[in-house]
Coordinates of C-alpha atoms in Angstrom, one line a residue:
M1 CA 34.1 144.9 20.4
N2 CA 30.9 143.6 21.6
L3 CA 31.4 146.6 24.6
L4 CA 31.3 149.6 21.9
R5 CA 28.7 148.2 19.9
R6 CA 26.0 147.9 23.1
H7 CA 27.8 151.2 25.0
P8 CA 28.8 153.4 21.8
V9 CA 27.9 156.8 23.1
A10 CA 29.8 156.5 26.4
I11 CA 32.9 154.5 25.2
V12 CA 33.8 156.8 22.3
L13 CA 33.6 159.5 25.9
V14 CA 35.9 158.2 27.3
V15 CA 38.3 158.4 24.2
L16 CA 37.4 161.9 24.1
L17 CA 38.1 161.9 27.3
L18 CA 41.6 161.3 27.4
A19 CA 42.2 162.2 24.0
T20 CA 41.6 166.1 25.4
A21 CA 44.1 165.4 27.9
I22 CA 47.1 165.7 25.6
H23 CA 46.7 169.1 24.6
P24 CA 44.1 170.8 27.4
L25 CA 43.4 174.4 27.7
S26 CA 44.3 176.9 30.6
P27 CA 41.5 177.0 33.0
L28 CA 41.9 181.4 32.2
V29 CA 44.3 182.9 30.1
D30 CA 45.1 186.0 29.9
A31 CA 43.1 188.1 27.6
V32 CA 45.9 191.0 26.7
T33 CA 48.7 188.9 26.2
G34 CA 47.8 185.4 25.1
S35 CA 49.1 183.3 27.8
A36 CA 48.5 181.3 30.4
P37 CA 48.7 183.2 34.1
G38 CA 50.4 181.6 37.4
D39 CA 49.4 183.7 39.7
V40 CA 45.6 183.4 39.4
D41 CA 43.3 180.2 39.5
L42 CA 40.2 179.1 39.7
E43 CA 38.7 178.2 43.1
R44 CA 35.8 174.7 42.2
P45 CA 33.2 174.5 45.0
V46 CA 33.4 170.2 46.1
L47 CA 29.7 170.0 44.6
Y48 CA 30.7 172.1 41.3
V49 CA 33.4 169.3 41.2
L50 CA 31.6 165.9 42.0
F51 CA 28.9 167.2 39.0
A52 CA 31.3 168.3 37.0
P53 CA 29.4 166.4 33.8
L54 CA 26.3 169.1 34.5
S55 CA 28.6 171.7 35.9
N56 CA 30.7 172.3 32.8
T57 CA 27.2 171.2 30.2
L58 CA 26.1 174.6 31.9
D59 CA 29.2 176.5 31.7
A60 CA 29.2 176.0 27.9
L61 CA 26.0 176.5 27.0
T62 CA 26.1 180.1 29.1
F63 CA 29.3 180.6 27.1
F64 CA 27.4 180.6 23.5
S65 CA 27.8 183.6 21.3
L66 CA 23.7 184.0 20.1
A67 CA 24.8 182.8 16.1
R68 CA 26.9 180.1 17.3
A69 CA 23.8 178.6 20.0
E70 CA 21.4 179.3 17.0
W71 CA 23.3 176.7 15.2
A72 CA 23.8 174.2 17.7
L73 CA 21.0 173.8 19.5
T74 CA 18.8 173.9 16.0
I75 CA 21.0 170.9 14.9
W76 CA 20.8 168.9 18.3
V77 CA 17.9 169.2 18.7
L78 CA 17.3 167.7 14.4
L79 CA 19.8 165.2 15.8
L80 CA 17.9 163.8 18.6
A81 CA 14.7 164.1 17.5
A82 CA 15.2 161.8 14.9
W83 CA 17.9 159.7 17.3
G84 CA 14.8 159.1 19.9
A85 CA 12.4 158.0 16.9
V86 CA 14.5 155.6 15.3
R87 CA 15.7 154.5 18.1
A88 CA 11.2 154.1 18.7
S89 CA 10.0 153.1 15.4
S90 CA 13.2 150.3 16.1
D91 CA 10.4 148.9 18.6
S92 CA 8.0 148.6 17.0
L93 CA 6.2 151.6 18.3
S94 CA 2.6 152.8 18.3
P95 CA 2.8 156.7 16.3
R96 CA 2.3 158.5 18.9
R97 CA 4.8 156.7 21.3
V98 CA 7.2 157.3 19.0
V99 CA 7.1 161.7 18.5
A100 CA 6.5 161.1 22.2
M101 CA 10.1 159.4 22.1
A102 CA 11.2 161.5 19.7
L103 CA 10.2 165.5 21.1
L104 CA 11.4 163.8 24.6
G105 CA 15.6 165.0 23.3
P106 CA 15.1 168.0 22.1
A107 CA 12.6 169.0 25.4
L108 CA 15.8 167.8 27.8
L109 CA 17.6 170.2 25.8
V110 CA 15.5 173.4 26.8
L111 CA 15.3 172.5 30.4
L112 CA 19.4 172.2 30.4
A113 CA 18.9 175.5 28.5
G114 CA 16.4 176.6 30.8
A115 CA 18.6 175.6 33.8
A116 CA 21.4 176.9 32.2
V117 CA 20.1 180.6 32.9
L118 CA 18.4 180.3 36.1
L119 CA 18.9 177.6 37.9
P120 CA 20.8 178.3 41.2
R121 CA 23.9 176.0 41.7
P122 CA 27.7 176.1 42.8
V123 CA 30.1 178.5 40.7
P124 CA 34.4 178.8 40.0
R125 CA 35.7 181.3 41.8
L126 CA 38.5 183.6 41.4
V127 CA 41.2 183.1 43.6
H128 CA 44.7 185.6 42.6
D129 CA 47.7 185.6 45.2
G130 CA 49.5 189.4 43.8
A131 CA 47.9 193.0 45.0
G132 CA 44.4 194.4 42.9
T133 CA 41.2 194.5 43.4
V134 CA 39.2 191.8 41.4
L135 CA 36.9 194.1 40.3
D136 CA 34.1 194.2 36.9
Y137 CA 33.6 197.2 35.1
H138 CA 30.0 196.7 33.4
A139 CA 26.9 195.1 35.3
H140 CA 23.5 195.6 35.7
T141 CA 20.1 195.7 38.1
N142 CA 16.5 195.2 37.6
A143 CA 16.9 199.3 37.0
S144 CA 17.4 198.6 33.2
H145 CA 14.9 198.4 30.6
D146 CA 15.7 194.5 30.4
G147 CA 17.1 193.6 34.3
R148 CA 15.9 190.1 35.7
P149 CA 13.3 191.5 37.5
G150 CA 14.1 190.9 40.8
W151 CA 17.4 191.9 40.6
T152 CA 18.1 194.2 43.4
L153 CA 20.9 196.1 45.0
A154 CA 22.5 193.1 47.5
K155 CA 21.0 190.1 44.6
L156 CA 23.8 191.5 41.8
A157 CA 26.8 191.5 45.7
E158 CA 26.0 188.4 45.8
W159 CA 26.7 187.1 42.2
H160 CA 29.9 188.4 42.0
E161 CA 31.2 187.6 46.0
R162 CA 30.5 183.9 44.8
Q163 CA 32.9 184.4 42.1
G164 CA 35.4 186.1 43.9
Y165 CA 34.6 189.7 42.8
E166 CA 35.5 192.3 45.5
A167 CA 33.0 195.1 44.1
S168 CA 31.5 196.3 41.1
Y169 CA 30.4 198.5 39.2
V170 CA 27.0 199.4 38.5
T171 CA 25.7 200.3 35.1
D172 CA 21.9 200.0 34.7
H173 CA 21.1 200.9 30.8
N174 CA 20.6 205.6 31.1
V175 CA 19.9 205.2 35.0
V176 CA 23.3 206.8 37.0
Y177 CA 23.5 204.9 39.8
D178 CA 25.8 207.5 42.2
G179 CA 25.5 205.1 45.7
S180 CA 22.6 206.9 47.4
L181 CA 19.9 204.0 47.9
P182 CA 20.7 201.7 50.6
V183 CA 22.7 198.6 49.9
P184 CA 21.3 195.5 52.5
E185 CA 23.8 195.7 55.3
G186 CA 26.2 193.0 55.1
T187 CA 26.2 193.5 51.7
P188 CA 29.6 191.8 50.4
I189 CA 31.3 194.0 48.2
S190 CA 31.8 197.6 47.1
L191 CA 29.1 198.7 44.8
L192 CA 30.3 201.8 42.9
P193 CA 29.0 204.9 41.1
G194 CA 28.4 204.3 36.8
V195 CA 25.2 203.7 34.3
E196 CA 25.9 202.9 30.5
W197 CA 24.3 205.4 27.9
S198 CA 22.4 204.4 25.3
V199 CA 24.0 206.6 22.4
H200 CA 23.7 207.1 18.3
Q201 CA 24.0 202.7 17.4
Q202 CA 26.6 203.3 20.8
H203 CA 26.6 202.0 24.6
V204 CA 29.1 204.4 26.5
V205 CA 30.2 203.0 29.9
A206 CA 30.0 205.6 32.3
I207 CA 31.9 205.0 35.6
G208 CA 33.7 207.0 38.7
P209 CA 31.5 210.4 39.7
V210 CA 28.3 210.1 36.7
E211 CA 25.4 212.5 36.3
P212 CA 22.6 213.2 33.5
V213 CA 23.7 213.8 30.2
P214 CA 20.8 215.1 27.8
R215 CA 21.3 212.3 25.5
D216 CA 19.4 213.6 22.1
S217 CA 22.6 215.8 22.0
F218 CA 24.5 212.7 21.1
Q219 CA 21.5 210.8 18.9
G220 CA 21.3 210.6 15.1
S221 CA 25.1 210.1 13.7
T222 CA 28.6 209.2 14.7
A223 CA 30.6 212.3 15.1
R224 CA 27.1 213.7 17.8
M225 CA 27.8 210.3 20.0
I226 CA 30.8 210.9 20.2
R227 CA 30.6 214.7 22.3
I228 CA 29.7 211.8 24.8
F229 CA 32.8 211.6 26.6
A230 CA 34.0 214.9 26.9
A231 CA 31.1 215.8 28.4
I232 CA 31.7 212.6 30.6
E233 CA 35.0 214.1 31.5
R234 CA 34.2 217.1 32.7
Q235 CA 32.1 215.6 34.6
G236 CA 34.6 213.3 36.7
G237 CA 34.7 209.9 35.2
L238 CA 35.5 207.3 32.6
S239 CA 34.0 206.8 29.9
I240 CA 34.4 203.2 28.0
A241 CA 33.2 202.1 24.5
S242 CA 31.2 198.7 24.9
L243 CA 30.9 196.0 23.0
P244 CA 29.2 194.4 20.9
E245 CA 28.3 197.8 19.3
Y246 CA 31.2 199.4 18.8
W247 CA 31.9 196.1 16.7
R248 CA 29.4 195.6 14.9
Y249 CA 28.3 199.5 14.1
H250 CA 31.4 201.5 14.4
W251 CA 34.6 199.8 13.5
D252 CA 36.4 202.4 11.3
D253 CA 35.3 205.2 13.8
L254 CA 37.7 204.3 16.4
G255 CA 40.4 206.6 15.9
A256 CA 38.2 208.7 16.3
F257 CA 36.6 207.7 19.4
V258 CA 40.5 208.2 21.2
L259 CA 40.2 211.9 19.7
G260 CA 37.2 212.7 20.8
G261 CA 38.6 211.6 24.3
V262 CA 37.1 207.7 24.9
D263 CA 39.2 206.6 28.4
G264 CA 39.3 202.5 27.0
F265 CA 37.1 199.6 25.4
E266 CA 35.6 196.3 26.5
I267 CA 37.1 193.5 24.5
V268 CA 35.5 190.7 26.8
N269 CA 32.2 191.3 27.4
C270 CA 30.0 188.0 28.2
A271 CA 26.6 188.3 26.7
P272 CA 25.2 185.9 23.7
K273 CA 25.9 188.6 21.4
A274 CA 29.4 189.6 22.5
L275 CA 31.1 187.3 23.0
G276 CA 31.3 186.8 19.0
F277 CA 34.4 189.2 19.0
P278 CA 37.0 187.7 17.2
S279 CA 40.4 187.3 18.5
D280 CA 42.2 189.4 15.8
L281 CA 40.0 192.0 16.4
R282 CA 40.6 191.7 19.6
R283 CA 43.9 192.3 19.2
Q284 CA 43.7 195.5 17.2
V285 CA 42.0 197.3 20.2
L286 CA 44.6 196.4 22.0
T287 CA 47.2 197.7 19.9
L288 CA 44.7 201.2 19.0
A289 CA 44.4 201.3 22.8
G290 CA 48.3 200.5 24.7
S291 CA 49.9 202.8 22.1
H292 CA 47.5 205.6 23.0
D293 CA 47.2 204.3 27.2
L294 CA 43.4 203.7 26.8
M295 CA 41.9 201.1 29.5
V296 CA 41.0 197.8 28.2
V297 CA 38.2 195.9 30.3
G298 CA 36.2 192.5 30.9
A299 CA 32.6 193.1 31.5
S300 CA 30.2 190.1 33.1
D301 CA 27.5 192.7 31.1
N302 CA 25.5 190.5 34.0
H303 CA 21.6 191.1 33.7
G304 CA 20.3 188.6 36.4
W305 CA 20.3 186.2 33.6
G306 CA 22.8 182.9 33.5
Q307 CA 24.8 182.1 37.3
V308 CA 28.8 181.9 35.6
T309 CA 31.1 184.8 34.4
C310 CA 33.4 183.9 31.5
V311 CA 35.4 187.4 33.2
W312 CA 37.5 188.9 35.7
N313 CA 39.5 192.1 36.2
V314 CA 41.8 193.0 39.0
S315 CA 43.2 196.8 38.5
L316 CA 46.4 197.2 39.7
P317 CA 46.6 199.8 42.6
G318 CA 48.1 203.1 41.5
A319 CA 47.7 201.9 37.3
Q320 CA 46.4 204.3 35.2
G321 CA 45.5 203.9 31.2
F322 CA 47.0 200.9 29.6
H323 CA 47.6 199.2 32.7
T324 CA 45.5 199.7 35.1
N325 CA 43.3 196.3 34.9
R326 CA 44.5 193.2 34.1
V327 CA 41.6 191.0 32.4
F328 CA 41.4 187.1 32.7
A329 CA 39.0 184.8 31.2
R330 CA 37.6 182.0 30.2
P331 CA 38.9 179.7 27.2
L332 CA 35.7 179.0 26.4
A333 CA 34.5 182.2 25.6
L334 CA 37.2 183.3 23.5
V335 CA 37.3 180.9 21.0
Q336 CA 33.5 181.4 20.4
G337 CA 35.1 184.5 17.5
D338 CA 37.1 182.2 15.9
W339 CA 35.2 179.6 14.4
Q340 CA 32.4 179.9 11.9
P341 CA 29.3 179.2 13.4
W342 CA 27.5 176.1 11.5
T343 CA 30.6 174.0 13.6
A344 CA 29.2 174.9 17.4
A345 CA 27.4 171.7 17.8
V346 CA 31.4 169.5 17.3
T347 CA 33.1 172.5 18.5
Q348 CA 31.6 173.2 21.6
P349 CA 32.1 169.9 23.1
W350 CA 35.1 169.9 22.5
F351 CA 36.7 173.1 23.9
L352 CA 34.1 171.8 26.4
L353 CA 36.3 168.6 26.8
R354 CA 39.5 170.3 27.0
S355 CA 39.4 173.3 29.4
L356 CA 38.5 170.3 31.9
S357 CA 41.0 170.6 34.6
W358 CA 41.9 166.9 36.6
S359 CA 40.0 167.1 39.1
E360 CA 37.0 167.5 36.9
R361 CA 37.9 165.5 34.3
A362 CA 38.4 162.6 37.1
S363 CA 34.1 163.3 38.0
W364 CA 33.1 162.5 33.7
L365 CA 35.0 160.0 33.9
T366 CA 34.1 158.3 36.9
W367 CA 29.7 159.2 36.5
V368 CA 31.0 157.8 32.7
L369 CA 32.5 154.5 34.1
V370 CA 29.5 154.1 36.5
I371 CA 26.7 154.3 34.1
L372 CA 28.2 152.0 31.9
F373 CA 27.9 149.3 34.4
Y374 CA 24.3 150.1 35.8
R375 CA 24.0 149.6 32.6
A376 CA 25.5 146.7 32.0
L377 CA 24.4 145.1 34.4
P378 CA 23.1 141.0 33.5
R379 CA 19.6 141.3 33.0
R380 CA 17.2 139.1 32.6
E381 CA 15.2 138.6 28.5
G382 CA 12.7 141.9 29.1
Q383 CA 13.7 143.6 31.8
S384 CA 15.2 146.8 32.0
A385 CA 18.5 147.7 32.6
G386 CA 19.2 148.4 37.2
L387 CA 21.1 147.4 40.6
G388 CA 17.7 145.5 40.8
I389 CA 19.0 142.3 39.3
L390 CA 22.1 143.2 41.5
A391 CA 20.5 143.8 44.7
R392 CA 18.4 140.7 43.9
S393 CA 21.0 138.7 43.4
V394 CA 23.0 139.4 46.1
L395 CA 20.1 139.4 48.2
R396 CA 19.7 135.5 47.3
R397 CA 23.4 134.9 48.2
R398 CA 23.4 136.2 51.3
K399 CA 20.2 134.5 51.6
A400 CA 21.7 131.4 50.2
A401 CA 24.5 131.6 52.6
S402 CA 23.2 132.1 56.1
A403 CA 20.5 129.6 55.8
P404 CA 21.3 126.6 57.6
P405 CA 23.1 123.5 55.9
A406 CA 20.4 120.7 54.6
P407 CA 21.7 117.4 56.0
K408 CA 22.7 114.6 54.5
P409 CA 20.9 112.6 52.6
Q410 CA 20.6 108.3 54.5
P411 CA 22.3 105.6 52.5
P412 CA 19.4 103.7 52.2
T413 CA 19.2 100.5 55.0
P414 CA 20.0 97.9 52.3
H415 CA 17.2 94.4 53.2
P416 CA 18.5 91.8 53.5
P417 CA 17.4 89.1 50.5
P418 CA 14.4 86.6 50.0
P419 CA 15.1 83.3 51.6
N420 CA 15.0 80.5 48.9
K421 CA 12.5 78.4 48.5
T422 CA 12.4 74.9 47.2
P423 CA 10.4 72.9 46.4
T424 CA 8.8 70.3 48.0

């Protein structure tokens, strides 16, 4: 009980790590069937597992939907600020120090969010046993207006290769990539031709032998926009309706998309604005695509921001239509659309812990116990916890062991009693 009172955060975290191990989430989910696949897995680098608390936290921040991110960050900032202020006030610090302590937690949270977007780090890599090519259907370079500055074809290829992709379509906004741009030697994956057209309230990914189109012809109304599917087909390309636009603006028009000649739909898109796509609507799109033998794909929608993907496609050789791909996604990304945004401050950490592998869970427990041991070391009054206390204690014991033994004290020499004087 005394340990719980002194270190409540560490003890609660240990309990949660053990409790979430009872019913963990699969590392990957087949986004079409909803089941855990048996022939693909995530290969986690040693450094990723060694620093699993940081690695998993940065992944969880990356896999927020936009609405859930806004709610979670707001709640966390307020709680951290209040906690810092209360602790500082209880220590009778000056008002300036109280404000500084109140801002410390939110500042660290902002740094973590920035690290999730920009910090180079080890990331999981998809490995699979069967046939097929690990493929991304939707990714951007700095040729897009919202692409990260300096995000070149070579950097895009390196980003994909680190995560197990073997090929990726390059689909910049309204800029056709036809493969004619020089790619540096040693580019680790194949970069395939494509483009993402911005038309009336919809983004359409076009892949294959695509050419420029008069976009103005597909603006102004849904009826005019739908004609772009036939235009892409005449060029010999394939058209894929992108998330979140068809979900947000054309949900009642998907039948017209099919009649207009769309070749497929994104069912998972890693962009924060698209991660909120609910599972029940995904199932409806799968039913529609399956009944018309249309492609379903996952999209990293990478723009150079963020270090990790939430989805991979394994494109099967010779397959067409609905059976072209198997789509594998991280479960933490798939649950974003199934929980109310205001619950994110609690549910995101809960699903993070449930999605840990055994090696990651062991890393978390090790770090918690190390920090708990560090904080629990005995210390002098007024001195903060630290390994210095332990080091000085050990040093004193070593000195005592190596010092020569002190000489034994000699017993006092007895003196003869003085002679008795007799009176004369």
